[in-house]
mmCIF file of C-alpha atoms and ligand atoms in Angstrom:
data_model
loop_
_atom_site.group_PDB
_atom_site.id
_atom_site.type_symbol
_atom_site.label_atom_id
_atom_site.label_comp_id
_atom_site.label_asym_id
_atom_site.label_seq_id
_atom_site.Cartn_x
_atom_site.Cartn_y
_atom_site.Cartn_z
ATOM 1 C CA MET A 26 -9.592 33.841 15.580
ATOM 2 C CA LYS A 27 -10.519 37.344 16.876
ATOM 3 C CA ARG A 28 -11.563 37.051 20.645
ATOM 4 C CA ALA A 29 -13.819 38.858 22.966
ATOM 5 C CA LEU A 30 -13.950 38.870 26.286
ATOM 6 C CA PHE A 31 -17.509 39.718 28.058
ATOM 7 C CA ILE A 32 -17.854 40.025 31.838
ATOM 8 C CA SER A 33 -21.230 39.603 33.155
ATOM 9 C CA ASP A 34 -21.018 39.556 36.646
ATOM 10 C CA HIS A 35 -24.434 38.035 37.604
ATOM 11 C CA GLY A 36 -25.547 36.982 34.061
ATOM 12 C CA ASP A 37 -24.419 33.301 33.450
ATOM 13 C CA PRO A 38 -25.354 32.452 29.806
ATOM 14 C CA LEU A 39 -25.841 28.892 30.590
ATOM 15 C CA SER A 40 -27.712 28.664 33.678
ATOM 16 C CA PRO A 41 -31.206 28.101 33.888
ATOM 17 C CA LEU A 42 -33.735 31.135 33.549
ATOM 18 C CA GLY A 43 -36.588 32.321 35.310
ATOM 19 C CA GLY A 44 -35.091 32.719 38.931
ATOM 20 C CA ARG A 45 -34.517 35.917 41.030
ATOM 21 C CA GLN A 46 -31.328 36.782 39.001
ATOM 22 C CA SER A 47 -31.620 35.037 35.677
ATOM 23 C CA GLY A 48 -33.367 36.536 33.101
ATOM 24 C CA GLY A 49 -32.807 38.583 30.092
ATOM 25 C CA GLN A 50 -29.134 39.512 30.587
ATOM 26 C CA ASN A 51 -28.249 35.570 30.631
ATOM 27 C CA VAL A 52 -30.243 35.352 27.550
ATOM 28 C CA TYR A 53 -28.511 38.494 25.557
ATOM 29 C CA VAL A 54 -25.035 37.516 26.673
ATOM 30 C CA ARG A 55 -25.696 33.835 25.271
ATOM 31 C CA GLU A 56 -27.499 34.508 22.381
ATOM 32 C CA LEU A 57 -24.838 37.473 21.171
ATOM 33 C CA GLY A 58 -21.791 35.475 21.988
ATOM 34 C CA ARG A 59 -23.467 32.622 20.000
ATOM 35 C CA ALA A 60 -24.250 35.341 16.915
ATOM 36 C CA LEU A 61 -20.502 36.414 17.135
ATOM 37 C CA GLY A 62 -19.359 32.837 17.065
ATOM 38 C CA ARG A 63 -21.213 32.267 13.701
ATOM 39 C CA LEU A 64 -19.231 35.328 12.435
ATOM 40 C CA GLY A 65 -15.922 33.644 13.677
ATOM 41 C CA TRP A 66 -15.481 35.300 17.229
ATOM 42 C CA GLN A 67 -14.440 33.289 20.087
ATOM 43 C CA VAL A 68 -16.430 34.869 23.112
ATOM 44 C CA ASP A 69 -15.165 34.058 26.479
ATOM 45 C CA VAL A 70 -17.583 34.948 29.402
ATOM 46 C CA VAL A 71 -16.801 35.144 33.262
ATOM 47 C CA THR A 72 -19.079 35.323 35.281
ATOM 48 C CA HIS A 73 -20.348 34.681 38.970
ATOM 49 C CA HIS A 74 -19.988 30.944 39.987
ATOM 50 C CA ALA A 75 -23.717 30.607 41.435
ATOM 51 C CA ASP A 76 -24.859 27.128 41.083
ATOM 52 C CA PRO A 77 -22.512 24.402 42.622
ATOM 53 C CA GLN A 78 -23.950 21.719 40.183
ATOM 54 C CA THR A 79 -21.972 23.652 37.435
ATOM 55 C CA PRO A 80 -18.294 23.326 36.606
ATOM 56 C CA ALA A 81 -15.762 26.448 36.787
ATOM 57 C CA CYS A 82 -15.324 26.407 33.393
ATOM 58 C CA GLU A 83 -17.702 25.137 30.647
ATOM 59 C CA LYS A 84 -18.086 25.128 26.672
ATOM 60 C CA LYS A 85 -20.840 25.675 24.401
ATOM 61 C CA ASP A 86 -20.580 26.015 20.917
ATOM 62 C CA SER A 87 -18.235 29.016 20.632
ATOM 63 C CA LEU A 88 -18.867 30.147 23.920
ATOM 64 C CA ARG A 89 -16.449 29.673 26.923
ATOM 65 C CA VAL A 90 -17.866 30.492 30.393
ATOM 66 C CA PHE A 91 -15.235 30.905 33.276
ATOM 67 C CA ARG A 92 -16.854 31.086 36.611
ATOM 68 C CA PHE A 93 -15.248 32.548 39.421
ATOM 69 C CA SER A 94 -16.044 32.896 43.175
ATOM 70 C CA ARG A 95 -15.007 33.213 46.638
ATOM 71 C CA GLY A 96 -14.789 30.545 48.756
ATOM 72 C CA GLY A 97 -16.714 28.334 46.473
ATOM 73 C CA PRO A 98 -19.660 28.361 44.323
ATOM 74 C CA ALA A 99 -22.896 29.700 45.875
ATOM 75 C CA PHE A 100 -25.794 32.001 45.282
ATOM 76 C CA VAL A 101 -24.854 35.688 45.758
ATOM 77 C CA ALA A 102 -27.500 38.705 45.341
ATOM 78 C CA LYS A 103 -26.340 41.151 42.912
ATOM 79 C CA GLU A 104 -26.605 43.614 45.666
ATOM 80 C CA GLU A 105 -23.917 42.077 47.790
ATOM 81 C CA MET A 106 -21.755 41.416 44.699
ATOM 82 C CA PRO A 107 -19.673 44.570 44.856
ATOM 83 C CA VAL A 108 -17.474 42.954 47.512
ATOM 84 C CA LEU A 109 -16.670 40.088 44.949
ATOM 85 C CA LEU A 110 -15.160 42.575 42.418
ATOM 86 C CA PRO A 111 -11.669 42.395 43.328
ATOM 87 C CA HIS A 112 -11.587 38.646 42.939
ATOM 88 C CA LEU A 113 -13.501 38.995 39.623
ATOM 89 C CA PHE A 114 -10.637 41.532 38.503
ATOM 90 C CA HIS A 115 -7.748 38.857 39.180
ATOM 91 C CA HIS A 116 -9.628 36.300 37.553
ATOM 92 C CA VAL A 117 -9.975 38.318 34.161
ATOM 93 C CA LEU A 118 -6.425 39.421 34.622
ATOM 94 C CA ALA A 119 -5.089 35.764 34.705
ATOM 95 C CA LEU A 120 -7.497 34.966 31.471
ATOM 96 C CA ALA A 121 -6.251 38.286 29.926
ATOM 97 C CA GLY A 122 -2.808 36.974 30.248
ATOM 98 C CA ARG A 123 -3.583 33.568 28.656
ATOM 99 C CA TYR A 124 -5.352 34.785 25.623
ATOM 100 C CA ASP A 125 -5.231 37.340 23.222
ATOM 101 C CA TYR A 126 -8.295 39.485 23.562
ATOM 102 C CA LYS A 127 -9.131 42.126 21.181
ATOM 103 C CA VAL A 128 -12.185 43.790 22.994
ATOM 104 C CA ILE A 129 -13.880 43.663 26.392
ATOM 105 C CA HIS A 130 -17.809 44.207 26.326
ATOM 106 C CA THR A 131 -19.287 44.241 29.674
ATOM 107 C CA HIS A 132 -22.946 43.573 30.929
ATOM 108 C CA TYR A 133 -24.645 45.582 33.844
ATOM 109 C CA TRP A 134 -22.852 48.251 36.061
ATOM 110 C CA MET A 135 -20.291 46.245 38.364
ATOM 111 C CA SER A 136 -18.954 44.570 35.103
ATOM 112 C CA GLY A 137 -18.499 47.946 33.179
ATOM 113 C CA TRP A 138 -16.714 49.311 36.698
ATOM 114 C CA LEU A 139 -14.586 46.740 36.350
ATOM 115 C CA GLY A 140 -14.111 47.059 32.784
ATOM 116 C CA LEU A 141 -13.011 50.622 32.795
ATOM 117 C CA TYR A 142 -10.074 49.618 34.771
ATOM 118 C CA LEU A 143 -9.267 46.545 32.863
ATOM 119 C CA SER A 144 -9.452 48.424 29.617
ATOM 120 C CA ASN A 145 -7.033 50.905 30.950
ATOM 121 C CA ARG A 146 -4.578 48.007 32.381
ATOM 122 C CA LEU A 147 -4.933 46.107 29.526
ATOM 123 C CA GLY A 148 -5.233 48.600 26.510
ATOM 124 C CA LEU A 149 -8.182 47.132 25.040
ATOM 125 C CA PRO A 150 -11.357 49.010 23.723
ATOM 126 C CA LEU A 151 -14.261 48.706 26.265
ATOM 127 C CA VAL A 152 -17.977 48.304 25.037
ATOM 128 C CA HIS A 153 -20.577 48.490 27.728
ATOM 129 C CA THR A 154 -24.484 47.432 27.753
ATOM 130 C CA SER A 155 -26.016 48.467 30.814
ATOM 131 C CA HIS A 156 -29.378 46.231 30.907
ATOM 132 C CA SER A 157 -30.578 48.241 33.518
ATOM 133 C CA LEU A 158 -29.892 51.732 34.596
ATOM 134 C CA GLY A 159 -30.076 53.155 38.176
ATOM 135 C CA VAL A 160 -31.495 56.431 37.496
ATOM 136 C CA VAL A 161 -34.481 54.753 35.776
ATOM 137 C CA LYS A 162 -34.690 52.153 38.173
ATOM 138 C CA GLU A 163 -34.828 54.995 40.832
ATOM 139 C CA ARG A 164 -37.510 56.823 38.843
ATOM 140 C CA ALA A 165 -39.475 53.595 38.890
ATOM 141 C CA GLY A 166 -39.458 53.491 42.847
ATOM 142 C CA THR A 167 -36.801 51.273 43.498
ATOM 143 C CA PRO A 168 -33.982 52.093 45.843
ATOM 144 C CA VAL A 169 -30.765 52.389 44.397
ATOM 145 C CA ASN A 170 -27.519 53.378 46.185
ATOM 146 C CA ARG A 171 -25.254 56.317 45.286
ATOM 147 C CA GLU A 172 -22.109 53.963 44.039
ATOM 148 C CA ARG A 173 -24.161 52.208 41.370
ATOM 149 C CA LEU A 174 -25.195 55.886 40.074
ATOM 150 C CA GLU A 175 -21.842 57.246 40.236
ATOM 151 C CA ALA A 176 -20.144 54.259 38.711
ATOM 152 C CA GLU A 177 -22.664 54.603 35.678
ATOM 153 C CA ARG A 178 -21.926 57.860 35.137
ATOM 154 C CA LEU A 179 -18.389 57.319 34.759
ATOM 155 C CA ILE A 180 -18.740 54.020 32.522
ATOM 156 C CA LEU A 181 -21.112 56.265 30.372
ATOM 157 C CA SER A 182 -18.705 58.876 30.105
ATOM 158 C CA PHE A 183 -15.398 56.698 29.391
ATOM 159 C CA ALA A 184 -16.221 53.554 27.778
ATOM 160 C CA ASP A 185 -15.242 53.446 24.009
ATOM 161 C CA GLY A 186 -18.356 52.155 22.842
ATOM 162 C CA ILE A 187 -22.053 52.111 24.421
ATOM 163 C CA VAL A 188 -24.521 49.641 22.967
ATOM 164 C CA THR A 189 -28.147 50.597 24.158
ATOM 165 C CA THR A 190 -31.070 48.417 23.163
ATOM 166 C CA THR A 191 -33.486 51.126 22.620
ATOM 167 C CA GLU A 192 -33.431 54.855 21.290
ATOM 168 C CA GLN A 193 -35.168 55.487 24.453
ATOM 169 C CA GLU A 194 -32.141 54.215 26.358
ATOM 170 C CA ALA A 195 -29.706 56.168 24.059
ATOM 171 C CA GLY A 196 -31.667 59.415 25.031
ATOM 172 C CA ILE A 197 -31.454 58.749 28.721
ATOM 173 C CA VAL A 198 -27.711 58.017 28.307
ATOM 174 C CA GLY A 199 -27.187 61.518 26.462
ATOM 175 C CA SER A 200 -28.576 63.042 29.273
ATOM 176 C CA LEU A 201 -26.519 61.319 31.798
ATOM 177 C CA VAL A 202 -23.061 62.609 30.512
ATOM 178 C CA PRO A 203 -24.329 66.344 29.622
ATOM 179 C CA GLY A 204 -21.878 68.337 27.385
ATOM 180 C CA ASP A 205 -19.994 64.812 26.582
ATOM 181 C CA GLN A 206 -20.441 63.758 22.815
ATOM 182 C CA SER A 207 -21.711 60.469 23.833
ATOM 183 C CA GLY A 208 -23.965 60.598 20.512
ATOM 184 C CA SER A 209 -20.909 59.350 18.570
ATOM 185 C CA ARG A 210 -19.981 56.551 21.126
ATOM 186 C CA VAL A 211 -23.710 55.141 21.475
ATOM 187 C CA GLU A 212 -25.096 52.665 19.321
ATOM 188 C CA VAL A 213 -28.744 51.226 19.103
ATOM 189 C CA ILE A 214 -28.723 47.876 18.346
ATOM 190 C CA PRO A 215 -31.797 45.768 19.956
ATOM 191 C CA ALA A 216 -31.693 42.373 21.509
ATOM 192 C CA GLY A 217 -33.183 39.465 19.580
ATOM 193 C CA VAL A 218 -35.120 36.323 19.702
ATOM 194 C CA ASP A 219 -34.201 32.933 18.870
ATOM 195 C CA ALA A 220 -36.232 32.801 15.549
ATOM 196 C CA GLY A 221 -35.936 28.897 15.109
ATOM 197 C CA LEU A 222 -38.169 28.524 18.605
ATOM 198 C CA PHE A 223 -39.830 31.919 18.353
ATOM 199 C CA ASN A 224 -41.718 32.088 15.182
ATOM 200 C CA PRO A 225 -45.402 32.439 14.078
ATOM 201 C CA ARG A 226 -45.568 28.744 12.718
ATOM 202 C CA ALA A 227 -48.344 26.683 13.845
ATOM 203 C CA ARG A 228 -49.724 29.440 16.194
ATOM 204 C CA GLU A 229 -53.005 28.263 17.384
ATOM 205 C CA SER A 230 -54.616 30.225 20.296
ATOM 206 C CA ARG A 231 -56.369 27.298 22.591
ATOM 207 C CA ARG A 232 -60.243 27.560 23.425
ATOM 208 C CA PRO A 233 -60.961 28.388 25.911
ATOM 209 C CA PRO A 234 -58.283 30.805 25.896
ATOM 210 C CA PHE A 235 -55.795 31.715 28.714
ATOM 211 C CA LEU A 236 -53.413 34.830 29.380
ATOM 212 C CA LEU A 237 -49.726 34.368 29.707
ATOM 213 C CA PHE A 238 -47.363 36.131 31.967
ATOM 214 C CA VAL A 239 -43.301 35.434 32.020
ATOM 215 C CA GLY A 240 -41.003 36.760 34.379
ATOM 216 C CA ARG A 241 -38.378 36.889 37.323
ATOM 217 C CA PRO A 242 -40.029 37.056 40.695
ATOM 218 C CA GLU A 243 -39.328 40.527 41.365
ATOM 219 C CA LYS A 244 -41.874 43.094 42.146
ATOM 220 C CA ASN A 245 -40.816 45.507 39.414
ATOM 221 C CA LYS A 246 -42.506 42.873 37.037
ATOM 222 C CA GLY A 247 -45.971 43.916 37.892
ATOM 223 C CA LEU A 248 -47.522 40.549 38.333
ATOM 224 C CA ASP A 249 -49.719 41.961 41.582
ATOM 225 C CA VAL A 250 -51.122 44.752 38.823
ATOM 226 C CA LEU A 251 -52.220 41.730 36.500
ATOM 227 C CA LEU A 252 -53.489 39.627 39.294
ATOM 228 C CA ARG A 253 -55.708 42.732 40.116
ATOM 229 C CA ALA A 254 -56.950 43.202 36.810
ATOM 230 C CA TRP A 255 -57.681 39.295 35.818
ATOM 231 C CA ARG A 256 -59.610 38.877 39.355
ATOM 232 C CA ARG A 257 -61.898 41.570 38.305
ATOM 233 C CA LEU A 258 -62.905 40.310 34.634
ATOM 234 C CA ALA A 259 -66.200 39.014 34.596
ATOM 235 C CA GLU A 260 -65.269 35.974 32.648
ATOM 236 C CA ARG A 261 -61.756 35.144 34.084
ATOM 237 C CA PRO A 262 -59.764 33.076 31.743
ATOM 238 C CA GLU A 263 -56.838 30.742 32.927
ATOM 239 C CA LEU A 264 -54.000 32.749 33.809
ATOM 240 C CA TYR A 265 -50.388 30.902 33.647
ATOM 241 C CA VAL A 266 -47.568 32.360 35.469
ATOM 242 C CA VAL A 267 -43.972 31.515 34.182
ATOM 243 C CA GLY A 268 -41.144 31.803 36.456
ATOM 244 C CA GLN A 269 -40.011 30.939 40.016
ATOM 245 C CA HIS A 270 -43.581 32.510 41.461
ATOM 246 C CA ARG A 271 -44.747 31.392 44.945
ATOM 247 C CA ARG A 272 -48.399 32.359 45.257
ATOM 248 C CA ARG A 273 -51.214 31.062 47.058
ATOM 249 C CA PRO A 274 -53.635 28.797 45.285
ATOM 250 C CA GLU A 275 -56.579 30.089 43.520
ATOM 251 C CA PRO A 276 -58.906 29.058 40.811
ATOM 252 C CA GLY A 277 -57.686 29.615 37.418
ATOM 253 C CA LEU A 278 -54.205 30.351 38.260
ATOM 254 C CA VAL A 279 -51.774 28.078 36.867
ATOM 255 C CA CYS A 280 -48.019 28.464 38.205
ATOM 256 C CA THR A 281 -45.848 26.592 36.062
ATOM 257 C CA GLY A 282 -42.344 27.311 37.696
ATOM 258 C CA PRO A 283 -39.410 28.467 35.591
ATOM 259 C CA LEU A 284 -39.541 26.880 31.795
ATOM 260 C CA GLU A 285 -37.233 26.496 29.078
ATOM 261 C CA HIS A 286 -37.508 28.638 26.002
ATOM 262 C CA ARG A 287 -38.534 25.300 24.029
ATOM 263 C CA ASP A 288 -41.734 25.054 26.580
ATOM 264 C CA LEU A 289 -41.993 28.598 26.703
ATOM 265 C CA ALA A 290 -42.609 28.696 22.736
ATOM 266 C CA ARG A 291 -45.433 26.759 22.825
ATOM 267 C CA LEU A 292 -47.243 28.550 25.307
ATOM 268 C CA TYR A 293 -46.617 31.970 23.483
ATOM 269 C CA LYS A 294 -47.726 30.045 20.481
ATOM 270 C CA THR A 295 -51.313 29.121 22.265
ATOM 271 C CA ALA A 296 -51.856 32.205 24.689
ATOM 272 C CA ALA A 297 -54.612 34.701 23.714
ATOM 273 C CA VAL A 298 -52.622 37.461 25.073
ATOM 274 C CA THR A 299 -49.284 37.826 26.673
ATOM 275 C CA VAL A 300 -49.229 40.551 29.479
ATOM 276 C CA VAL A 301 -45.897 42.344 30.417
ATOM 277 C CA PRO A 302 -47.285 44.662 33.451
ATOM 278 C CA SER A 303 -43.684 45.891 34.480
ATOM 279 C CA PHE A 304 -42.894 49.117 36.191
ATOM 280 C CA TYR A 305 -39.455 49.013 34.630
ATOM 281 C CA GLU A 306 -37.862 46.976 31.708
ATOM 282 C CA SER A 307 -34.844 48.437 29.826
ATOM 283 C CA PHE A 308 -35.919 46.323 26.572
ATOM 284 C CA GLY A 309 -38.316 43.351 27.299
ATOM 285 C CA LEU A 310 -37.350 40.054 25.839
ATOM 286 C CA VAL A 311 -40.704 38.684 27.006
ATOM 287 C CA ALA A 312 -42.615 41.115 24.887
ATOM 288 C CA ALA A 313 -40.381 40.094 21.875
ATOM 289 C CA GLU A 314 -40.565 36.540 22.290
ATOM 290 C CA ALA A 315 -44.253 36.811 22.515
ATOM 291 C CA MET A 316 -44.774 39.216 19.464
ATOM 292 C CA SER A 317 -42.067 36.878 17.512
ATOM 293 C CA CYS A 318 -44.827 33.981 17.931
ATOM 294 C CA GLY A 319 -47.439 35.927 16.897
ATOM 295 C CA CYS A 320 -49.262 36.496 20.349
ATOM 296 C CA PRO A 321 -50.755 39.530 20.896
ATOM 297 C CA VAL A 322 -49.174 41.718 23.964
ATOM 298 C CA ILE A 323 -50.648 43.905 26.379
ATOM 299 C CA ALA A 324 -47.544 45.714 27.981
ATOM 300 C CA SER A 325 -47.118 48.738 30.421
ATOM 301 C CA ASP A 326 -45.964 51.836 28.289
ATOM 302 C CA VAL A 327 -42.536 51.864 30.204
ATOM 303 C CA GLY A 328 -38.857 52.252 29.012
ATOM 304 C CA GLY A 329 -38.014 49.550 26.026
ATOM 305 C CA LEU A 330 -41.777 48.143 26.300
ATOM 306 C CA GLY A 331 -42.735 51.569 24.660
ATOM 307 C CA GLU A 332 -40.627 51.187 21.396
ATOM 308 C CA ILE A 333 -40.952 47.247 21.304
ATOM 309 C CA VAL A 334 -45.191 47.225 21.387
ATOM 310 C CA VAL A 335 -46.740 49.722 19.096
ATOM 311 C CA HIS A 336 -50.120 50.520 20.742
ATOM 312 C CA GLY A 337 -52.875 49.663 18.557
ATOM 313 C CA GLN A 338 -50.755 48.069 15.945
ATOM 314 C CA THR A 339 -48.688 44.961 17.421
ATOM 315 C CA GLY A 340 -50.611 45.468 20.756
ATOM 316 C CA LEU A 341 -52.143 47.464 23.270
ATOM 317 C CA THR A 342 -49.986 49.553 25.941
ATOM 318 C CA PHE A 343 -51.301 50.909 29.380
ATOM 319 C CA PRO A 344 -49.831 53.221 32.101
ATOM 320 C CA PRO A 345 -47.481 51.243 34.659
ATOM 321 C CA GLY A 346 -49.625 49.778 37.509
ATOM 322 C CA ASP A 347 -52.876 51.202 36.304
ATOM 323 C CA HIS A 348 -54.854 47.670 36.813
ATOM 324 C CA GLY A 349 -58.582 49.189 35.585
ATOM 325 C CA ARG A 350 -56.715 50.403 32.040
ATOM 326 C CA LEU A 351 -55.212 46.928 31.980
ATOM 327 C CA ARG A 352 -58.477 45.173 32.731
ATOM 328 C CA GLU A 353 -60.126 47.184 29.818
ATOM 329 C CA SER A 354 -57.328 46.404 27.650
ATOM 330 C CA LEU A 355 -57.906 42.547 28.232
ATOM 331 C CA VAL A 356 -61.651 42.739 27.511
ATOM 332 C CA ARG A 357 -61.100 44.308 24.414
ATOM 333 C CA VAL A 358 -58.763 42.045 23.082
ATOM 334 C CA LEU A 359 -60.497 38.700 24.572
ATOM 335 C CA SER A 360 -63.685 40.090 23.087
ATOM 336 C CA ASP A 361 -62.701 40.851 19.589
ATOM 337 C CA PRO A 362 -60.885 37.672 18.019
ATOM 338 C CA PRO A 363 -60.168 39.516 14.767
ATOM 339 C CA LEU A 364 -58.614 42.414 16.547
ATOM 340 C CA ALA A 365 -56.391 39.934 18.175
ATOM 341 C CA ALA A 366 -55.437 37.887 15.038
ATOM 342 C CA ARG A 367 -54.554 41.399 13.302
ATOM 343 C CA LEU A 368 -52.389 42.515 16.469
ATOM 344 C CA GLY A 369 -50.638 39.024 16.609
ATOM 345 C CA THR A 370 -49.894 39.179 12.897
ATOM 346 C CA THR A 371 -48.139 42.527 12.593
ATOM 347 C CA ALA A 372 -46.730 41.942 15.742
ATOM 348 C CA ALA A 373 -44.577 38.799 14.158
ATOM 349 C CA GLN A 374 -44.029 40.541 11.124
ATOM 350 C CA ARG A 375 -42.562 43.509 13.412
ATOM 351 C CA ALA A 376 -40.453 40.989 15.404
ATOM 352 C CA ALA A 377 -39.186 39.287 12.389
ATOM 353 C CA ARG A 378 -37.362 42.342 10.951
ATOM 354 C CA ARG A 379 -36.277 43.928 14.239
ATOM 355 C CA PHE A 380 -35.166 41.025 16.766
ATOM 356 C CA ASN A 381 -32.577 39.041 14.415
ATOM 357 C CA TRP A 382 -29.591 37.715 15.937
ATOM 358 C CA ASP A 383 -27.917 37.621 13.043
ATOM 359 C CA ASN A 384 -28.193 41.232 12.340
ATOM 360 C CA ILE A 385 -27.393 42.001 15.934
ATOM 361 C CA GLY A 386 -24.138 40.065 15.830
ATOM 362 C CA ARG A 387 -23.234 41.989 12.449
ATOM 363 C CA GLN A 388 -23.863 45.121 14.202
ATOM 364 C CA THR A 389 -22.038 44.382 17.363
ATOM 365 C CA ALA A 390 -18.766 42.812 15.363
ATOM 366 C CA ALA A 391 -18.925 46.006 12.985
ATOM 367 C CA LEU A 392 -18.617 48.141 16.252
ATOM 368 C CA TYR A 393 -15.840 46.134 17.516
ATOM 369 C CA GLU A 394 -13.849 46.263 14.368
ATOM 370 C CA ARG A 395 -14.249 50.133 14.401
ATOM 371 C CA LEU A 396 -13.094 50.200 17.755
ATOM 372 C CA ILE A 397 -10.179 47.797 17.371
ATOM 373 C CA ARG A 398 -8.776 49.581 14.450
ATOM 374 C CA SER A 399 -8.845 53.387 16.201
ATOM 375 C CA PRO A 400 -8.532 52.434 19.706
ATOM 376 C CA GLY A 401 -8.390 55.965 20.425
ATOM 377 C CA LEU A 402 -11.480 56.976 19.177
ATOM 378 C CA TYR A 403 -12.866 58.641 22.388
ATOM 379 C CA ARG A 404 -9.448 58.950 24.307
ATOM 380 C CA GLN A 405 -7.829 61.187 21.503
ATOM 381 C CA ARG A 406 -10.548 63.510 22.557
ATOM 382 C CA GLY A 407 -8.905 63.854 26.014
ATOM 383 C CA GLY A 408 -11.817 61.154 27.628
ATOM 384 C CA SER A 409 -9.069 58.832 29.101
ATOM 385 C CA PHE A 410 -10.478 57.136 32.557
ATOM 386 C CA ASP A 411 -8.222 58.065 35.259
ATOM 387 C CA ALA A 412 -8.711 56.228 38.382
ATOM 388 C CA GLY A 413 -8.473 59.716 40.350
ATOM 389 C CA ASN A 414 -12.035 60.361 38.954
ATOM 390 C CA CYS A 415 -13.380 57.749 41.321
ATOM 391 C CA SER A 416 -12.457 59.543 44.291
ATOM 392 C CA GLY A 417 -16.149 59.981 45.159
ATOM 393 C CA LEU A 418 -16.763 56.420 45.287
HETATM 394 N N1 UDP B 8 -37.570 33.185 30.929
HETATM 395 C C1 UDP B 8 -37.551 31.866 30.697
HETATM 396 N N2 UDP B 8 -37.908 30.973 31.755
HETATM 397 C C2 UDP B 8 -38.823 31.593 32.665
HETATM 398 C C3 UDP B 8 -38.583 32.879 32.789
HETATM 399 C C4 UDP B 8 -38.139 33.601 31.979
HETATM 400 O O1 UDP B 8 -36.843 31.274 29.801
HETATM 401 O O2 UDP B 8 -39.331 30.703 33.467
HETATM 402 C C5 UDP B 8 -36.704 34.204 30.061
HETATM 403 C C6 UDP B 8 -37.624 34.797 29.009
HETATM 404 O O3 UDP B 8 -38.349 33.957 27.937
HETATM 405 C C7 UDP B 8 -36.654 36.071 28.788
HETATM 406 C C8 UDP B 8 -35.958 36.164 29.865
HETATM 407 O O4 UDP B 8 -36.045 34.993 30.506
HETATM 408 O O5 UDP B 8 -36.129 35.447 27.596
HETATM 409 C C9 UDP B 8 -36.372 37.659 30.540
HETATM 410 O O6 UDP B 8 -36.220 38.555 29.873
HETATM 411 P P1 UDP B 8 -36.800 39.991 30.060
HETATM 412 O O7 UDP B 8 -35.884 40.971 29.086
HETATM 413 O O8 UDP B 8 -38.024 40.033 29.771
HETATM 414 O O9 UDP B 8 -36.514 40.532 31.508
HETATM 415 P P2 UDP B 8 -35.279 40.747 32.701
HETATM 416 O O10 UDP B 8 -35.003 39.168 32.882
HETATM 417 O O11 UDP B 8 -34.198 40.943 31.718
HETATM 418 O O12 UDP B 8 -35.759 41.531 33.541
#
């Protein structure tokens, strides 16, 4: 059996979703691990032990989760996590002494940063998926510390393989490592959706219609933009807000709290429109899930969303933050049922073609195999990571 070691500092693949720090990365790590498992890989995930109700080690199908902590399990905001990296380092080294890993796949910049040292120490190829990029977050108005920006530049310069989920992100990676042949190390492999749950079967838009928002309670998700647009609709449909949001009660606003994928699928299948008004989104799983269920999506034209949602074909896009344009788009879709049906049908067809975890697992496994066969691919070109390069950190 081939073993892959995933490091996902704050994205526990088995934790409930919809909280401040549990969203797309958790789903991606879980579903990619399961897809690789179906191809005969054993995937071990090392992650922070945030929930005292969970055990330090847990196995689910082909996925084994090893949770580390300093001084016992407790939630730690990702901004506070860098001080935990030495503990994580030792935890991973102990595991690597026990199991014969063939490849390290890191998720998010802190994991990748550690991955550079680990791949050097263990002589294993390093694959990295960013999930979000500091430079892009900064451009979207979120303050980002210098250490993160510098660490990301190093990771993207020295990882053996870089998986980006969109072409747009691949372009950004290329621009971050100028003069470097990052192109040959970057592989664009989208994220996927669980087609057993998220599919257009039995889709039926509920009457009267309702709008759907799904996301972590983070300003970047743009819920305020949606609320402004929604409040100005002459005929206000109900608005369902899914995730750990605390909002003052108001007529028509339904805050469900966090929901499991099984329950979410029912909402996507009955919502008139799913709105994704983010200021930042590296991929945008919510849009992909809604599309898979045949639900029209109105999304801000930002990051991966611009690639997932094709304006006028699978949904509508609007400039991030522009609540006026969002309101117009809502009116357009709500007042034109044939348009809504057409968008939903095309969305489901496009999603089924693109967001398939089995294909994604196969592409990722092929990348691993290639790097295992020629581990020096990048390093032979003189790109070997040297801790001395970190003097700026
Ligand atoms: N999600 C969920 N329940 C919730 C809120 C969110 O299952 O209450 C899931 C959602 O279905 C999606 C993920 O969390 O699979 C969010 O991923 P996305 O890429 O949209 O955003 P991110 O969290 O990566 O910023």
